[in-house]
mmCIF file of C-alpha atoms in Angstrom:
data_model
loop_
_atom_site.group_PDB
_atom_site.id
_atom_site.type_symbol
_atom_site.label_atom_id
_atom_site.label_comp_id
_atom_site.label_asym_id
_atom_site.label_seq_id
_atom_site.Cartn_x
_atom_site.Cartn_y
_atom_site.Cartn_z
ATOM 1 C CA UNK A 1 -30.958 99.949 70.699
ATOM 2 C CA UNK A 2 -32.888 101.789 73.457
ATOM 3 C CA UNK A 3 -36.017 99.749 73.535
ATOM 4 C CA UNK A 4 -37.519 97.158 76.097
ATOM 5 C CA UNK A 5 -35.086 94.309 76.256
ATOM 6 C CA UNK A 6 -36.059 91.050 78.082
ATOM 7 C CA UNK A 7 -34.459 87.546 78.294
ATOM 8 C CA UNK A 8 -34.255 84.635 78.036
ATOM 9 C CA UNK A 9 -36.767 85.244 74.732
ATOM 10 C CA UNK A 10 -37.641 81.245 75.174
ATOM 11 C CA UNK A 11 -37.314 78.716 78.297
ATOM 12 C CA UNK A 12 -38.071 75.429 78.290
ATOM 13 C CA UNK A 13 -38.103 73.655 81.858
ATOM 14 C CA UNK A 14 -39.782 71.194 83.682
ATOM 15 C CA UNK A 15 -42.783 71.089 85.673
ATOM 16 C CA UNK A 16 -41.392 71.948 89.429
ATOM 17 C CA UNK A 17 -38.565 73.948 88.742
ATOM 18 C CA UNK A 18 -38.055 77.477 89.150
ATOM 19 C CA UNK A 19 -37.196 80.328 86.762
ATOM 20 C CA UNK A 20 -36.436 83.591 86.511
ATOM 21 C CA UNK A 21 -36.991 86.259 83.686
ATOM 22 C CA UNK A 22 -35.379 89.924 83.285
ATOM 23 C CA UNK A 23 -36.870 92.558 81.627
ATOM 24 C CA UNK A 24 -34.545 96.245 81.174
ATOM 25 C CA UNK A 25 -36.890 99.371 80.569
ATOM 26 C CA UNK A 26 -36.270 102.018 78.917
ATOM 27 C CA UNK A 27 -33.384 104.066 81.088
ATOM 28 C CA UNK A 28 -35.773 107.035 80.945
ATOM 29 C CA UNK A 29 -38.770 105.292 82.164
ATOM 30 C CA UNK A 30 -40.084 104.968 85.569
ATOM 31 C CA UNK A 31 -42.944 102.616 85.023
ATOM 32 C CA UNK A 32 -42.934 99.068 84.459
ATOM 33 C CA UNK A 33 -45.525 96.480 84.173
ATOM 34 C CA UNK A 34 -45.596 92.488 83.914
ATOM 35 C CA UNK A 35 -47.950 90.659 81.621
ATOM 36 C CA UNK A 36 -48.903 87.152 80.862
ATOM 37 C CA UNK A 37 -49.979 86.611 77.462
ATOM 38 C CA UNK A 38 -51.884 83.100 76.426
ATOM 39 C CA UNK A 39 -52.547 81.841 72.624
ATOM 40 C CA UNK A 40 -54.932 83.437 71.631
ATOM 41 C CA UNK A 41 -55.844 86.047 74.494
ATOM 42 C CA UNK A 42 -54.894 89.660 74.855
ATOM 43 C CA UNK A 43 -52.314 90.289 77.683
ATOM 44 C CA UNK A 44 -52.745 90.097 81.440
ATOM 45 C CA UNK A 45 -51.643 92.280 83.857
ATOM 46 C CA UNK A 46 -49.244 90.988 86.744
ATOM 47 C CA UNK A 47 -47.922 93.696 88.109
ATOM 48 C CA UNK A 48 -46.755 97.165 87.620
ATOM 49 C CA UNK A 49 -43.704 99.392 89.774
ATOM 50 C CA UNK A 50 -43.451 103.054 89.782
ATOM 51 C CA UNK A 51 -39.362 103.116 89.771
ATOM 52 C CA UNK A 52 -38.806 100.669 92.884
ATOM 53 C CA UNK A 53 -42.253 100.026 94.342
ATOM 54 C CA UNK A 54 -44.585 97.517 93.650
ATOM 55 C CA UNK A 55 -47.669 99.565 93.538
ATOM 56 C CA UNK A 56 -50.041 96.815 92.195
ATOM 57 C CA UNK A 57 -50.094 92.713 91.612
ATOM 58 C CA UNK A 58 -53.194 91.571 90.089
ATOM 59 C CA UNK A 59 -54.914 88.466 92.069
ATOM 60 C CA UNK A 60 -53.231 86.337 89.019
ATOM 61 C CA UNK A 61 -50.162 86.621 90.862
ATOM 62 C CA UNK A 62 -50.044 83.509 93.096
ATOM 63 C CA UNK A 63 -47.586 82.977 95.850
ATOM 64 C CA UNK A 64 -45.463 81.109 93.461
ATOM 65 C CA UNK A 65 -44.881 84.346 91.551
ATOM 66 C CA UNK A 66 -42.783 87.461 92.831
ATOM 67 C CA UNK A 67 -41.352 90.418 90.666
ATOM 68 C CA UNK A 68 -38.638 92.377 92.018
ATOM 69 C CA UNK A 69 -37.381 96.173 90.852
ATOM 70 C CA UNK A 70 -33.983 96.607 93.416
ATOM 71 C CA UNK A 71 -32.861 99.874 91.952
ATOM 72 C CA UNK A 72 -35.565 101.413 89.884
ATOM 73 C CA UNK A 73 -34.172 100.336 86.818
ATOM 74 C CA UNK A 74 -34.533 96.621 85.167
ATOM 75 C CA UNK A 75 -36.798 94.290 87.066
ATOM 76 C CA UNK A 76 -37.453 90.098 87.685
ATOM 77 C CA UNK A 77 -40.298 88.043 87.515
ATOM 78 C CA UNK A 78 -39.737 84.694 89.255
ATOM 79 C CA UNK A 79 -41.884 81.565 88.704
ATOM 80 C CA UNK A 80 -41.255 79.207 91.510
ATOM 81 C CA UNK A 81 -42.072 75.174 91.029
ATOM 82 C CA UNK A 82 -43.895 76.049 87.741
ATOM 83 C CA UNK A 83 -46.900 74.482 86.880
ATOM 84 C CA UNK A 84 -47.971 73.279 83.002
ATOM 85 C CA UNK A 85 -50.550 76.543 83.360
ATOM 86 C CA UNK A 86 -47.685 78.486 83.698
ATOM 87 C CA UNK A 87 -46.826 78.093 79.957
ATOM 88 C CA UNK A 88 -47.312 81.722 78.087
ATOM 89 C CA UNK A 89 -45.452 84.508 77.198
ATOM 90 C CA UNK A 90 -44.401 86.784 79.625
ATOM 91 C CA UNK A 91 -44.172 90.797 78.575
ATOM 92 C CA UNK A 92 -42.706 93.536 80.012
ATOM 93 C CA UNK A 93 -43.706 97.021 79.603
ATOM 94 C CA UNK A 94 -42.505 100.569 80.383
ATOM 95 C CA UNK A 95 -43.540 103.835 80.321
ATOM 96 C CA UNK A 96 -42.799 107.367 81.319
ATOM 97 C CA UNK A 97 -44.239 109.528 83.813
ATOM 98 C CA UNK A 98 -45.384 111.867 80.663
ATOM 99 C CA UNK A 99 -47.290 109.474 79.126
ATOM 100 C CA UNK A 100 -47.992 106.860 81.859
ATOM 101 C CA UNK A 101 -50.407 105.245 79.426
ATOM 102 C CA UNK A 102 -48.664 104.432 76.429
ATOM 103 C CA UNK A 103 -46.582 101.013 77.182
ATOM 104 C CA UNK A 104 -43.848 100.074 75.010
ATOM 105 C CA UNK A 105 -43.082 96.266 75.233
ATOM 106 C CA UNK A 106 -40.595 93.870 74.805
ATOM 107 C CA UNK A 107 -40.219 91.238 72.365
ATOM 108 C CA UNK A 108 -41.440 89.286 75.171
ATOM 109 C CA UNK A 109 -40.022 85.516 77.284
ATOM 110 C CA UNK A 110 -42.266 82.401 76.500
ATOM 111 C CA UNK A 111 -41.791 79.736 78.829
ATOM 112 C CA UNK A 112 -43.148 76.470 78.140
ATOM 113 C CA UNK A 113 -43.172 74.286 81.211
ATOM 114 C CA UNK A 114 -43.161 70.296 80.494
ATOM 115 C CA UNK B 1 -62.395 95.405 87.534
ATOM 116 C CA UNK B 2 -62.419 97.474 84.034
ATOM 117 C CA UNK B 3 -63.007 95.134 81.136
ATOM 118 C CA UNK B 4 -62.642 95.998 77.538
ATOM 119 C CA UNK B 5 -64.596 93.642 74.812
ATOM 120 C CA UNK B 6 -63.333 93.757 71.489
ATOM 121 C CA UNK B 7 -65.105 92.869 68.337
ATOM 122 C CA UNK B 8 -65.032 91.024 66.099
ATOM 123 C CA UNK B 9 -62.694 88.343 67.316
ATOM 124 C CA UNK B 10 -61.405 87.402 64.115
ATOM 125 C CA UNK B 11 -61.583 89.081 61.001
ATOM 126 C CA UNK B 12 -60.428 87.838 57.240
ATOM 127 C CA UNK B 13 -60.716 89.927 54.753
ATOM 128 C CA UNK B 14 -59.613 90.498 51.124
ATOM 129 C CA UNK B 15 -56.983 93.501 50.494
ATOM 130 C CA UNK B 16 -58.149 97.018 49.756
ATOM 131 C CA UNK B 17 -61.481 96.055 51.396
ATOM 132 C CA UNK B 18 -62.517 98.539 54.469
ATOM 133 C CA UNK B 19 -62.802 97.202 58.121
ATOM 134 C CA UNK B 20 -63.997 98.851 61.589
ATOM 135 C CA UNK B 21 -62.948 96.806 64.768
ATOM 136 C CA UNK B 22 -64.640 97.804 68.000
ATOM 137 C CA UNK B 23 -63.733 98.419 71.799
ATOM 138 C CA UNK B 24 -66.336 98.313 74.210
ATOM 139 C CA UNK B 25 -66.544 99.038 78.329
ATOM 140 C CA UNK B 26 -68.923 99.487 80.878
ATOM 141 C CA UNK B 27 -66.414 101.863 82.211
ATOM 142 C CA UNK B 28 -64.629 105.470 81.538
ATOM 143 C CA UNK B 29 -61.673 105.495 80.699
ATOM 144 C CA UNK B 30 -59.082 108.555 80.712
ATOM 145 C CA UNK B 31 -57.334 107.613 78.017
ATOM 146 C CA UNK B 32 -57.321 104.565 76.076
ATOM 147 C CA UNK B 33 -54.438 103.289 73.818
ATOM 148 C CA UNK B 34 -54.879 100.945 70.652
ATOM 149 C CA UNK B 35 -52.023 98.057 70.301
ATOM 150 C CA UNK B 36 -50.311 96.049 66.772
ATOM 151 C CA UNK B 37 -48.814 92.685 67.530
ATOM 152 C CA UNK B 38 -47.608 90.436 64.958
ATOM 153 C CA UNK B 39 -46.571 86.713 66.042
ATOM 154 C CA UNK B 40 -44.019 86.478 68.497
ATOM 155 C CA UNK B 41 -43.666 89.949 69.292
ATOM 156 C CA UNK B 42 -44.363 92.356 71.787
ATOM 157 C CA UNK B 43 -47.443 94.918 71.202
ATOM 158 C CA UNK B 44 -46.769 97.786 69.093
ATOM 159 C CA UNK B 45 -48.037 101.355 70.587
ATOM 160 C CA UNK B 46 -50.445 102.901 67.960
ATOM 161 C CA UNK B 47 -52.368 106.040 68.946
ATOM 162 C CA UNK B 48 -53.511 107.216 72.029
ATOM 163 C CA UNK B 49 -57.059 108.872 72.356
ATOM 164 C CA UNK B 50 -57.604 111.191 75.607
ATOM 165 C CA UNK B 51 -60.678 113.343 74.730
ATOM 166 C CA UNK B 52 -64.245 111.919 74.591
ATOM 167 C CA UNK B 53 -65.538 112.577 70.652
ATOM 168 C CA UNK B 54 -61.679 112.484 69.481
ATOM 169 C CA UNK B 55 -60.792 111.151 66.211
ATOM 170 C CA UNK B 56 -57.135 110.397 65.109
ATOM 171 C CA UNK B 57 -55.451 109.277 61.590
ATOM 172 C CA UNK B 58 -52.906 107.755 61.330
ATOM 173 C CA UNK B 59 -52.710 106.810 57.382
ATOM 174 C CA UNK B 60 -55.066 105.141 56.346
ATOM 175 C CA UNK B 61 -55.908 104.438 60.209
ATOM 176 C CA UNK B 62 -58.813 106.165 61.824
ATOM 177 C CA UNK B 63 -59.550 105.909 65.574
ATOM 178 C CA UNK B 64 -62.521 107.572 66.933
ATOM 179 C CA UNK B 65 -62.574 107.500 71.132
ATOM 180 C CA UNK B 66 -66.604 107.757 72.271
ATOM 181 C CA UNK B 67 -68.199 110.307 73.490
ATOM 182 C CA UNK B 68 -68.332 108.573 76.936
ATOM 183 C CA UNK B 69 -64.724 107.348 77.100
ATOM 184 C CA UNK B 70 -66.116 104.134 77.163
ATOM 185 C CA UNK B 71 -65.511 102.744 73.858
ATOM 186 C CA UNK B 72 -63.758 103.333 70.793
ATOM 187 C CA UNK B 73 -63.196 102.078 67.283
ATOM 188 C CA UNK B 74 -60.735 101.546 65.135
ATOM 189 C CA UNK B 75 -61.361 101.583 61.012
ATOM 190 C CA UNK B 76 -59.082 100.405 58.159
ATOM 191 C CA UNK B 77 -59.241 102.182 54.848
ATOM 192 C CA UNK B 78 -58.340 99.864 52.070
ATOM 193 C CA UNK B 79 -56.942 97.012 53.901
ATOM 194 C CA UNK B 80 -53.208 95.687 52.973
ATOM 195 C CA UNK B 81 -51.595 91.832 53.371
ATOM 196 C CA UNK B 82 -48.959 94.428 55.713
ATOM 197 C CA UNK B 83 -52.338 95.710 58.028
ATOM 198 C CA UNK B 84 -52.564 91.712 58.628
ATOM 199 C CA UNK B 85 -52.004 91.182 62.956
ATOM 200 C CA UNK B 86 -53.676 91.649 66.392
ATOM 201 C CA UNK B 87 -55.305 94.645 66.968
ATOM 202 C CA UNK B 88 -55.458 95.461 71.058
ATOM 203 C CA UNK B 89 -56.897 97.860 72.794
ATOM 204 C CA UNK B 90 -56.118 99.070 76.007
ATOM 205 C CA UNK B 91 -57.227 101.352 79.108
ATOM 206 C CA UNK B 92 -55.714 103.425 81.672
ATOM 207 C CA UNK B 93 -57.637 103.503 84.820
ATOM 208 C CA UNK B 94 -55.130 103.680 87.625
ATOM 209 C CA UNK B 95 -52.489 102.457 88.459
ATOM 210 C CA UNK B 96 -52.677 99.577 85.618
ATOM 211 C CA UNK B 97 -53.238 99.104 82.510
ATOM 212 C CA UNK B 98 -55.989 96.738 81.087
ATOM 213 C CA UNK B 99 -56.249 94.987 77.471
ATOM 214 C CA UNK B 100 -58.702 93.653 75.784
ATOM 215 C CA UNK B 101 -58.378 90.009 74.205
ATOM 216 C CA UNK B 102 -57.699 91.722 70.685
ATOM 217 C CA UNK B 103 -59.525 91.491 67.638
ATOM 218 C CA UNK B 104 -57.548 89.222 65.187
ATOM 219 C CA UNK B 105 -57.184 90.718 61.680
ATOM 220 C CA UNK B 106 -56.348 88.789 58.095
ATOM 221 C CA UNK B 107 -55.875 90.651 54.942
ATOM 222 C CA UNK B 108 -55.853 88.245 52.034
ATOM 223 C CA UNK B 109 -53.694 89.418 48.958
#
C-alpha cells in the first residue's frame, strides 16, 4: 500500500505527558500538512512543509506543539505536557507539486488525553 | 484568514431523494477541492474545481464551482444509504489549505 500511513492510529495518555505521532507521505509527494480534527468540526490546519521546510504553522500551534520533516520524507508532530484540549484526531496530509491542492490523508492518530 | 461556511450542517434524508449542500466564502479561491469522510477515517479526495462557472460529475455527483471562485455546491442525484458521511470542502489559497466544518449527510434506507 502506497497511501498516507500514520501511527499510533489511537493513544491514550495522561494529562502532562508528552507524545509523539508519525505520519509517512506518499514517497512521491513533497507536501505535507498537519491537521487537528474535533467531533464534530471540519479539520484544522497545523502546519504544512514543502519537502523539509516548515513553510507555515497556524497560530493553533502553541509552544507545546512542534512538527519536524528531517529528510523530506515522513514527518512528527510532538505534543509536549498535553492538555485535556488536546484530545482530537490528528491528520496528516500530502500532496504533489502537480496538484498541490488535492490532499490525500491518512487514516488519521486520535489521542485522548486523561 | 479564508473561511469556508458550509450548509446545511446536518442533513437526513430518505434514499433516492435529491440533495444540494453548499460552500460559501467571502474570498477567491484558485481552486477548491470537495472532501468524503466516513467515521474514523481520513478525508476522501473527491473532485477538484479550478475554473469559475465549472461544473463536474462524478456519477450521480454534480459539483458546480461559482462564477466568483467563491463558493460552490455540491448536489446528490438520488441519494443512497452508501452516499451517507461528511461532506468537506476545502480551499487553496497559499501555502495552506483551509476546510470548512463539513456538512453532515444521512441517507435513510
Amino acid at each position: 500500500d502506497t497511501g498516507v500511513s500514520q501511527d499510533p492510529r489511537h493513544k491514550i495518555t495522561k494529562r502532562g505527558q508528552n507524545v509523539t505521532f508519525r505520519c509517512d507521505p506518499i514517497s512521491e509527494h513533497n507536501r505535507l500538512y498537519w491537521y487537528r480534527q474535533t467531533l464534530g468540526q471540519g479539520p484544522e490546519f497545523l502546519t504544512y512543509f514543502q519537502n523539509e521546510a516548515q513553510l507555515e504553522k497556524s497560530r493553533l500551534l502553541s509552544d507545546r506543539f512542534s512538527a519536524e520533516r528531517p529528510k523530506g520524507s515522513f514527518s512528527t508532530l510532538e505534543i509536549q505536557r498535553t492538555e485535556q484540549g488536546d484530545s482530537a484526531m490528528y491528520l496528516c496530509a500530502s500532496s504533489s507539486g502537480l496538484a498541490p491542492g488535492e490532499l490525500f490523508f491518512g487514516e488519521g492518530s486520535r489521542l485522548t488525553v486523561l | 484568514t479564508q473561511l469556508l461556511e458550509q450548509s446545511p450542517q446536518f442533513l437526513s434524508i430518505q434514499e433516492g431523494e435529491n440533495l444540494t449542500v453548499y460552500c460559501n466564502s467571502s474570498s477567491v479561491f484558485s481552486s477548491l477541492q470537495w472532501y468524503r469522510q466516513e467515521p474514523g477515517e481520513g478525508p476522501v479526495l473527491l473532485v477538484t474545481v479550478v475554473t469559475g462557472g465549472e461544473v463536474k460529475k462524478l456519477k450521480r455527483l454534480t459539483f458546480q464551482f461559482g462564477d466568483a471562485r467563491k463558493d460552490s455546491s455540491l448536489h446528490i442525484t438520488a441519494a443512497q444509504p452508501g452516499d451517507t458521511g461528511l461532506y468537506l470542502c476545502a480551499g487553496a489559497g497559499g501555502n495552506d489549505m483551509r476546510f470548512g466544518a463539513g456538512t453532515r449527510l444521512t441517507v435513510k434506507p
